[in-house]
Amino acid sequence: TPNRCRDVQFQIWDIQVDMQSPKRDVILKSTSQPALRTHTKRDDVRMLDVHLREVQLELGHLEVSVTGALMDQARLLRRNLTVGMGGLTFEQVLARAKGGIHLSNPQPPSASSKLVVNKLVVGDAKVDVWCQLHIPDAHYLPKSLRDTIQVFSLGATRLDIKGAQVRLSHQALFKSRPAEGNTSIVFSKVWDHYLPLVKTCWRSLLQ
C-alpha cells in the first residue's frame, strides 16, 4: 500500500508430519481443509523491527501424537539448529584473551530486529490427541503441568491417551499490551497464555 503497510493472507490446505526414527509415527495430521489459514497486517515494512498490527490464525481439525521419542528428537533438532550452541572454542578463548575486547570487535554490533505483535487472534481449535509419556522423564513439560497430570492420574508414572478430543475456544491475545522481543520471547508469551487452558484440558482428559 502507499503507506508501506502490508496485508498477507496465507493458507495450507493439508498437513502431515511423520517421524522416521527411532520409530515411524505420524505426529501431526490435518483431517479437515484448510489445515491452517492466516491473515497478518504489518505496519511500515521499511522499519527494522517487524510490527504486526494484527495476526489471525484459524486451525482445521488436527490429530497429534506425542511420545517421549518425539520429544527427544525435537530437542535434538533444536540443539542442532541453534547457532553458537557450543559457545567459543578453546582457540577462540585464547585469541580473545590476548587483547581487549575492543580490539577483537572494533565495530559496534549491528542492531537486531525485534518482533512486535499488537494483537493475536486464534480461532477455535479441535485436536484429537494420542499420547504415550513416562511422566518422571518428561522434563520438557513444565513442572506444574507434570504435577497436574500425576495428581489427576492418581500418581501413575505413565500417561497413555488414545484419541481423546481437545477443544480450545477462540482467544484474543495482547489487546492491552503488545508482545515485544525475538520470536522465542513472543512464543513464550503465547505459551504462558495457553498453559492454564492446556492444564484444564489435561484434567478433563484424565478424569
PDB file of C-alpha atoms in Angstrom:
ATOM      1  CA  THR A   1       0.000   0.000   0.000  1.00  0.00           C
ATOM      2  CA  PRO A   2       1.161   3.672  -0.350  1.00  0.00           C
ATOM      3  CA  ASN A   3       1.842   3.915   3.404  1.00  0.00           C
ATOM      4  CA  ARG A   4       4.108   0.839   3.150  1.00  0.00           C
ATOM      5  CA  CYS A   5       1.744  -1.383   5.138  1.00  0.00           C
ATOM      6  CA  ARG A   6       1.210  -4.948   4.030  1.00  0.00           C
ATOM      7  CA  ASP A   7      -1.716  -7.365   4.356  1.00  0.00           C
ATOM      8  CA  VAL A   8      -0.826 -11.005   3.770  1.00  0.00           C
ATOM      9  CA  GLN A   9      -3.245 -13.925   3.574  1.00  0.00           C
ATOM     10  CA  PHE A  10      -1.805 -17.413   3.578  1.00  0.00           C
ATOM     11  CA  GLN A  11      -3.198 -20.906   3.871  1.00  0.00           C
ATOM     12  CA  ILE A  12      -2.019 -24.517   3.982  1.00  0.00           C
ATOM     13  CA  TRP A  13      -4.545 -26.997   2.622  1.00  0.00           C
ATOM     14  CA  ASP A  14      -3.204 -30.237   4.136  1.00  0.00           C
ATOM     15  CA  ILE A  15      -0.566 -31.041   6.774  1.00  0.00           C
ATOM     16  CA  GLN A  16       1.138 -34.309   7.617  1.00  0.00           C
ATOM     17  CA  VAL A  17       4.382 -34.575   9.588  1.00  0.00           C
ATOM     18  CA  ASP A  18       5.988 -38.006  10.011  1.00  0.00           C
ATOM     19  CA  MET A  19       8.791 -39.214  12.266  1.00  0.00           C
ATOM     20  CA  GLN A  20      11.053 -41.840  10.686  1.00  0.00           C
ATOM     21  CA  SER A  21      13.497 -42.539  13.542  1.00  0.00           C
ATOM     22  CA  PRO A  22      13.843 -44.113  16.101  1.00  0.00           C
ATOM     23  CA  LYS A  23      10.425 -45.454  15.064  1.00  0.00           C
ATOM     24  CA  ARG A  24       7.895 -44.458  12.446  1.00  0.00           C
ATOM     25  CA  ASP A  25       4.946 -42.399  13.597  1.00  0.00           C
ATOM     26  CA  VAL A  26       2.539 -39.812  12.202  1.00  0.00           C
ATOM     27  CA  ILE A  27       2.982 -36.972  14.671  1.00  0.00           C
ATOM     28  CA  LEU A  28       0.708 -34.346  13.078  1.00  0.00           C
ATOM     29  CA  LYS A  29      -2.069 -34.679  10.520  1.00  0.00           C
ATOM     30  CA  SER A  30      -4.924 -32.468   9.405  1.00  0.00           C
ATOM     31  CA  THR A  31      -8.339 -34.073   8.900  1.00  0.00           C
ATOM     32  CA  SER A  32     -10.157 -31.003   7.525  1.00  0.00           C
ATOM     33  CA  GLN A  33      -9.288 -28.354   4.944  1.00  0.00           C
ATOM     34  CA  PRO A  34      -7.715 -25.895   5.048  1.00  0.00           C
ATOM     35  CA  ALA A  35      -5.408 -27.052   7.826  1.00  0.00           C
ATOM     36  CA  LEU A  36      -4.203 -23.509   8.510  1.00  0.00           C
ATOM     37  CA  ARG A  37      -5.348 -20.061   7.427  1.00  0.00           C
ATOM     38  CA  THR A  38      -3.535 -16.872   8.449  1.00  0.00           C
ATOM     39  CA  HIS A  39      -4.073 -13.160   7.899  1.00  0.00           C
ATOM     40  CA  THR A  40      -1.424 -10.654   9.014  1.00  0.00           C
ATOM     41  CA  LYS A  41      -1.435  -6.866   8.932  1.00  0.00           C
ATOM     42  CA  ARG A  42       2.047  -5.391   9.074  1.00  0.00           C
ATOM     43  CA  ASP A  43       2.918  -1.730   9.526  1.00  0.00           C
ATOM     44  CA  ASP A  44       5.733   0.076   7.660  1.00  0.00           C
ATOM     45  CA  VAL A  45       7.737  -2.729   6.023  1.00  0.00           C
ATOM     46  CA  ARG A  46      10.839  -0.481   5.805  1.00  0.00           C
ATOM     47  CA  MET A  47      11.293  -0.424   9.582  1.00  0.00           C
ATOM     48  CA  LEU A  48      13.969  -2.655  11.084  1.00  0.00           C
ATOM     49  CA  ASP A  49      11.516  -4.029  13.642  1.00  0.00           C
ATOM     50  CA  VAL A  50       8.625  -6.161  12.436  1.00  0.00           C
ATOM     51  CA  HIS A  51       5.408  -4.505  13.666  1.00  0.00           C
ATOM     52  CA  LEU A  52       2.366  -6.714  13.222  1.00  0.00           C
ATOM     53  CA  ARG A  53      -0.808  -4.767  13.902  1.00  0.00           C
ATOM     54  CA  GLU A  54      -2.910  -7.932  13.868  1.00  0.00           C
ATOM     55  CA  VAL A  55      -2.371 -11.646  13.300  1.00  0.00           C
ATOM     56  CA  GLN A  56      -5.310 -14.003  12.760  1.00  0.00           C
ATOM     57  CA  LEU A  57      -4.899 -17.778  12.883  1.00  0.00           C
ATOM     58  CA  GLU A  58      -7.552 -20.362  12.029  1.00  0.00           C
ATOM     59  CA  LEU A  59      -6.779 -24.052  12.510  1.00  0.00           C
ATOM     60  CA  GLY A  60      -8.555 -27.008  10.987  1.00  0.00           C
ATOM     61  CA  HIS A  61      -9.254 -30.280  12.784  1.00  0.00           C
ATOM     62  CA  LEU A  62      -5.898 -31.857  13.706  1.00  0.00           C
ATOM     63  CA  GLU A  63      -4.620 -35.181  15.015  1.00  0.00           C
ATOM     64  CA  VAL A  64      -1.464 -35.139  17.175  1.00  0.00           C
ATOM     65  CA  SER A  65       0.693 -37.963  18.517  1.00  0.00           C
ATOM     66  CA  VAL A  66       3.019 -37.069  21.412  1.00  0.00           C
ATOM     67  CA  THR A  67       5.605 -39.585  22.622  1.00  0.00           C
ATOM     68  CA  GLY A  68       8.849 -39.481  24.553  1.00  0.00           C
ATOM     69  CA  ALA A  69      10.735 -40.438  21.376  1.00  0.00           C
ATOM     70  CA  LEU A  70       9.236 -37.464  19.547  1.00  0.00           C
ATOM     71  CA  MET A  71      10.223 -35.020  22.303  1.00  0.00           C
ATOM     72  CA  ASP A  72      13.786 -36.403  22.341  1.00  0.00           C
ATOM     73  CA  GLN A  73      14.056 -35.874  18.573  1.00  0.00           C
ATOM     74  CA  ALA A  74      12.606 -32.353  18.871  1.00  0.00           C
ATOM     75  CA  ARG A  75      15.207 -31.398  21.499  1.00  0.00           C
ATOM     76  CA  LEU A  76      17.998 -32.839  19.340  1.00  0.00           C
ATOM     77  CA  LEU A  77      16.756 -30.927  16.281  1.00  0.00           C
ATOM     78  CA  ARG A  78      16.560 -27.680  18.251  1.00  0.00           C
ATOM     79  CA  ARG A  79      20.105 -28.123  19.553  1.00  0.00           C
ATOM     80  CA  ASN A  80      21.462 -28.828  16.063  1.00  0.00           C
ATOM     81  CA  LEU A  81      19.703 -25.796  14.550  1.00  0.00           C
ATOM     82  CA  THR A  82      20.724 -23.320  17.263  1.00  0.00           C
ATOM     83  CA  VAL A  83      23.638 -21.153  16.107  1.00  0.00           C
ATOM     84  CA  GLY A  84      26.536 -20.967  18.555  1.00  0.00           C
ATOM     85  CA  MET A  85      25.078 -23.579  20.878  1.00  0.00           C
ATOM     86  CA  GLY A  86      28.547 -24.895  21.693  1.00  0.00           C
ATOM     87  CA  GLY A  87      29.977 -21.472  22.592  1.00  0.00           C
ATOM     88  CA  LEU A  88      33.586 -20.463  21.854  1.00  0.00           C
ATOM     89  CA  THR A  89      36.301 -22.953  21.049  1.00  0.00           C
ATOM     90  CA  PHE A  90      39.422 -23.069  23.256  1.00  0.00           C
ATOM     91  CA  GLU A  91      41.459 -21.410  20.483  1.00  0.00           C
ATOM     92  CA  GLN A  92      38.945 -18.564  20.245  1.00  0.00           C
ATOM     93  CA  VAL A  93      39.106 -18.029  24.007  1.00  0.00           C
ATOM     94  CA  LEU A  94      42.931 -17.807  23.885  1.00  0.00           C
ATOM     95  CA  ALA A  95      42.837 -15.400  20.944  1.00  0.00           C
ATOM     96  CA  ARG A  96      40.429 -13.055  22.716  1.00  0.00           C
ATOM     97  CA  ALA A  97      42.389 -13.227  25.970  1.00  0.00           C
ATOM     98  CA  LYS A  98      45.449 -11.696  24.299  1.00  0.00           C
ATOM     99  CA  GLY A  99      43.868  -8.284  23.844  1.00  0.00           C
ATOM    100  CA  GLY A 100      40.988  -6.075  24.838  1.00  0.00           C
ATOM    101  CA  ILE A 101      37.522  -6.863  23.621  1.00  0.00           C
ATOM    102  CA  HIS A 102      37.507  -3.584  21.690  1.00  0.00           C
ATOM    103  CA  LEU A 103      40.432  -4.881  19.592  1.00  0.00           C
ATOM    104  CA  SER A 104      38.731  -8.145  18.625  1.00  0.00           C
ATOM    105  CA  ASN A 105      35.468  -6.328  17.826  1.00  0.00           C
ATOM    106  CA  PRO A 106      36.422  -2.837  16.564  1.00  0.00           C
ATOM    107  CA  GLN A 107      32.967  -2.141  15.117  1.00  0.00           C
ATOM    108  CA  PRO A 108      29.792  -1.976  17.209  1.00  0.00           C
ATOM    109  CA  PRO A 109      27.403  -4.846  16.555  1.00  0.00           C
ATOM    110  CA  SER A 110      24.615  -4.199  14.103  1.00  0.00           C
ATOM    111  CA  ALA A 111      21.179  -3.536  15.532  1.00  0.00           C
ATOM    112  CA  SER A 112      18.941  -6.559  15.797  1.00  0.00           C
ATOM    113  CA  SER A 113      15.339  -6.673  14.703  1.00  0.00           C
ATOM    114  CA  LYS A 114      12.547  -7.411  17.147  1.00  0.00           C
ATOM    115  CA  LEU A 115       9.025  -8.651  16.643  1.00  0.00           C
ATOM    116  CA  VAL A 116       6.093  -6.563  17.923  1.00  0.00           C
ATOM    117  CA  VAL A 117       2.651  -8.205  17.903  1.00  0.00           C
ATOM    118  CA  ASN A 118      -0.178  -5.835  18.838  1.00  0.00           C
ATOM    119  CA  LYS A 119      -2.987  -8.357  18.556  1.00  0.00           C
ATOM    120  CA  LEU A 120      -3.124 -12.116  18.040  1.00  0.00           C
ATOM    121  CA  VAL A 121      -6.460 -13.790  17.355  1.00  0.00           C
ATOM    122  CA  VAL A 122      -6.615 -17.591  17.360  1.00  0.00           C
ATOM    123  CA  GLY A 123      -9.838 -19.272  16.284  1.00  0.00           C
ATOM    124  CA  ASP A 124     -11.477 -22.315  17.839  1.00  0.00           C
ATOM    125  CA  ALA A 125      -9.223 -25.375  17.741  1.00  0.00           C
ATOM    126  CA  LYS A 126     -10.152 -29.055  17.808  1.00  0.00           C
ATOM    127  CA  VAL A 127      -7.384 -31.629  18.257  1.00  0.00           C
ATOM    128  CA  ASP A 128      -7.515 -35.422  18.630  1.00  0.00           C
ATOM    129  CA  VAL A 129      -4.638 -36.483  20.896  1.00  0.00           C
ATOM    130  CA  TRP A 130      -2.671 -39.713  21.135  1.00  0.00           C
ATOM    131  CA  CYS A 131      -0.069 -39.610  23.885  1.00  0.00           C
ATOM    132  CA  GLN A 132       2.439 -42.023  25.460  1.00  0.00           C
ATOM    133  CA  LEU A 133       4.759 -40.441  28.016  1.00  0.00           C
ATOM    134  CA  HIS A 134       6.773 -41.557  31.030  1.00  0.00           C
ATOM    135  CA  ILE A 135       5.975 -38.628  33.326  1.00  0.00           C
ATOM    136  CA  PRO A 136       9.133 -38.701  35.555  1.00  0.00           C
ATOM    137  CA  ASP A 137      11.293 -38.342  32.412  1.00  0.00           C
ATOM    138  CA  ALA A 138       9.117 -35.658  30.777  1.00  0.00           C
ATOM    139  CA  HIS A 139      11.268 -32.707  31.894  1.00  0.00           C
ATOM    140  CA  TYR A 140      10.370 -30.862  28.671  1.00  0.00           C
ATOM    141  CA  LEU A 141       6.918 -30.278  30.225  1.00  0.00           C
ATOM    142  CA  PRO A 142       6.509 -27.515  32.824  1.00  0.00           C
ATOM    143  CA  LYS A 143       6.664 -28.954  36.347  1.00  0.00           C
ATOM    144  CA  SER A 144       3.242 -27.547  37.176  1.00  0.00           C
ATOM    145  CA  LEU A 145       1.777 -29.432  34.204  1.00  0.00           C
ATOM    146  CA  ARG A 146       3.550 -32.670  35.179  1.00  0.00           C
ATOM    147  CA  ASP A 147       2.251 -32.324  38.739  1.00  0.00           C
ATOM    148  CA  THR A 148      -1.275 -31.746  37.431  1.00  0.00           C
ATOM    149  CA  ILE A 149      -1.090 -34.858  35.266  1.00  0.00           C
ATOM    150  CA  GLN A 150       0.209 -37.038  38.111  1.00  0.00           C
ATOM    151  CA  VAL A 151      -2.422 -35.783  40.578  1.00  0.00           C
ATOM    152  CA  PHE A 152      -5.339 -36.434  38.239  1.00  0.00           C
ATOM    153  CA  SER A 153      -3.919 -39.803  37.109  1.00  0.00           C
ATOM    154  CA  LEU A 154      -3.675 -40.906  40.786  1.00  0.00           C
ATOM    155  CA  GLY A 155       0.124 -40.963  40.829  1.00  0.00           C
ATOM    156  CA  ALA A 156       0.586 -43.092  37.715  1.00  0.00           C
ATOM    157  CA  THR A 157       4.020 -42.657  36.118  1.00  0.00           C
ATOM    158  CA  ARG A 158       2.885 -43.458  32.578  1.00  0.00           C
ATOM    159  CA  LEU A 159       0.436 -41.388  30.588  1.00  0.00           C
ATOM    160  CA  ASP A 160      -1.402 -43.278  27.837  1.00  0.00           C
ATOM    161  CA  ILE A 161      -4.145 -41.442  25.901  1.00  0.00           C
ATOM    162  CA  LYS A 162      -5.759 -42.800  22.747  1.00  0.00           C
ATOM    163  CA  GLY A 163      -7.734 -40.456  20.538  1.00  0.00           C
ATOM    164  CA  ALA A 164      -9.073 -38.048  23.158  1.00  0.00           C
ATOM    165  CA  GLN A 165     -10.521 -34.859  21.706  1.00  0.00           C
ATOM    166  CA  VAL A 166      -9.346 -31.475  22.993  1.00  0.00           C
ATOM    167  CA  ARG A 167     -11.189 -28.240  22.204  1.00  0.00           C
ATOM    168  CA  LEU A 168      -9.740 -24.768  22.715  1.00  0.00           C
ATOM    169  CA  SER A 169     -12.046 -21.803  22.365  1.00  0.00           C
ATOM    170  CA  HIS A 170     -11.412 -18.611  20.401  1.00  0.00           C
ATOM    171  CA  GLN A 171      -8.674 -16.486  22.015  1.00  0.00           C
ATOM    172  CA  ALA A 172      -7.571 -12.851  21.556  1.00  0.00           C
ATOM    173  CA  LEU A 173      -4.104 -12.044  22.947  1.00  0.00           C
ATOM    174  CA  PHE A 174      -2.107  -8.852  23.557  1.00  0.00           C
ATOM    175  CA  LYS A 175      -5.068  -6.478  23.242  1.00  0.00           C
ATOM    176  CA  SER A 176      -3.991  -4.350  26.211  1.00  0.00           C
ATOM    177  CA  ARG A 177      -0.227  -4.606  25.761  1.00  0.00           C
ATOM    178  CA  PRO A 178       1.735  -5.784  22.708  1.00  0.00           C
ATOM    179  CA  ALA A 179       4.207  -8.656  22.854  1.00  0.00           C
ATOM    180  CA  GLU A 180       7.725  -7.490  22.022  1.00  0.00           C
ATOM    181  CA  GLY A 181      11.054  -9.287  21.583  1.00  0.00           C
ATOM    182  CA  ASN A 182      12.531 -12.023  19.454  1.00  0.00           C
ATOM    183  CA  THR A 183      10.430 -14.905  18.178  1.00  0.00           C
ATOM    184  CA  SER A 184      11.195 -17.065  21.233  1.00  0.00           C
ATOM    185  CA  ILE A 185      10.026 -14.362  23.648  1.00  0.00           C
ATOM    186  CA  VAL A 186       6.765 -13.801  21.765  1.00  0.00           C
ATOM    187  CA  PHE A 187       6.161 -17.552  21.585  1.00  0.00           C
ATOM    188  CA  SER A 188       6.770 -17.864  25.335  1.00  0.00           C
ATOM    189  CA  LYS A 189       4.120 -15.195  25.971  1.00  0.00           C
ATOM    190  CA  VAL A 190       1.651 -17.149  23.841  1.00  0.00           C
ATOM    191  CA  TRP A 191       2.541 -20.332  25.758  1.00  0.00           C
ATOM    192  CA  ASP A 192       2.054 -18.557  29.105  1.00  0.00           C
ATOM    193  CA  HIS A 193      -1.431 -17.551  27.970  1.00  0.00           C
ATOM    194  CA  TYR A 194      -2.358 -21.057  26.821  1.00  0.00           C
ATOM    195  CA  LEU A 195      -0.772 -23.026  29.701  1.00  0.00           C
ATOM    196  CA  PRO A 196      -3.799 -22.688  32.066  1.00  0.00           C
ATOM    197  CA  LEU A 197      -6.065 -23.802  29.202  1.00  0.00           C
ATOM    198  CA  VAL A 198      -3.809 -26.784  28.482  1.00  0.00           C
ATOM    199  CA  LYS A 199      -3.903 -27.770  32.169  1.00  0.00           C
ATOM    200  CA  THR A 200      -7.693 -27.648  32.114  1.00  0.00           C
ATOM    201  CA  CYS A 201      -7.734 -29.859  29.013  1.00  0.00           C
ATOM    202  CA  TRP A 202      -5.427 -32.404  30.688  1.00  0.00           C
ATOM    203  CA  ARG A 203      -7.694 -32.512  33.734  1.00  0.00           C
ATOM    204  CA  SER A 204     -10.723 -33.189  31.556  1.00  0.00           C
ATOM    205  CA  LEU A 205      -8.845 -35.956  29.700  1.00  0.00           C
ATOM    206  CA  LEU A 206      -7.731 -37.689  32.892  1.00  0.00           C
ATOM    207  CA  GLN A 207     -10.989 -37.517  34.804  1.00  0.00           C
TER     208      GLN A 207
END
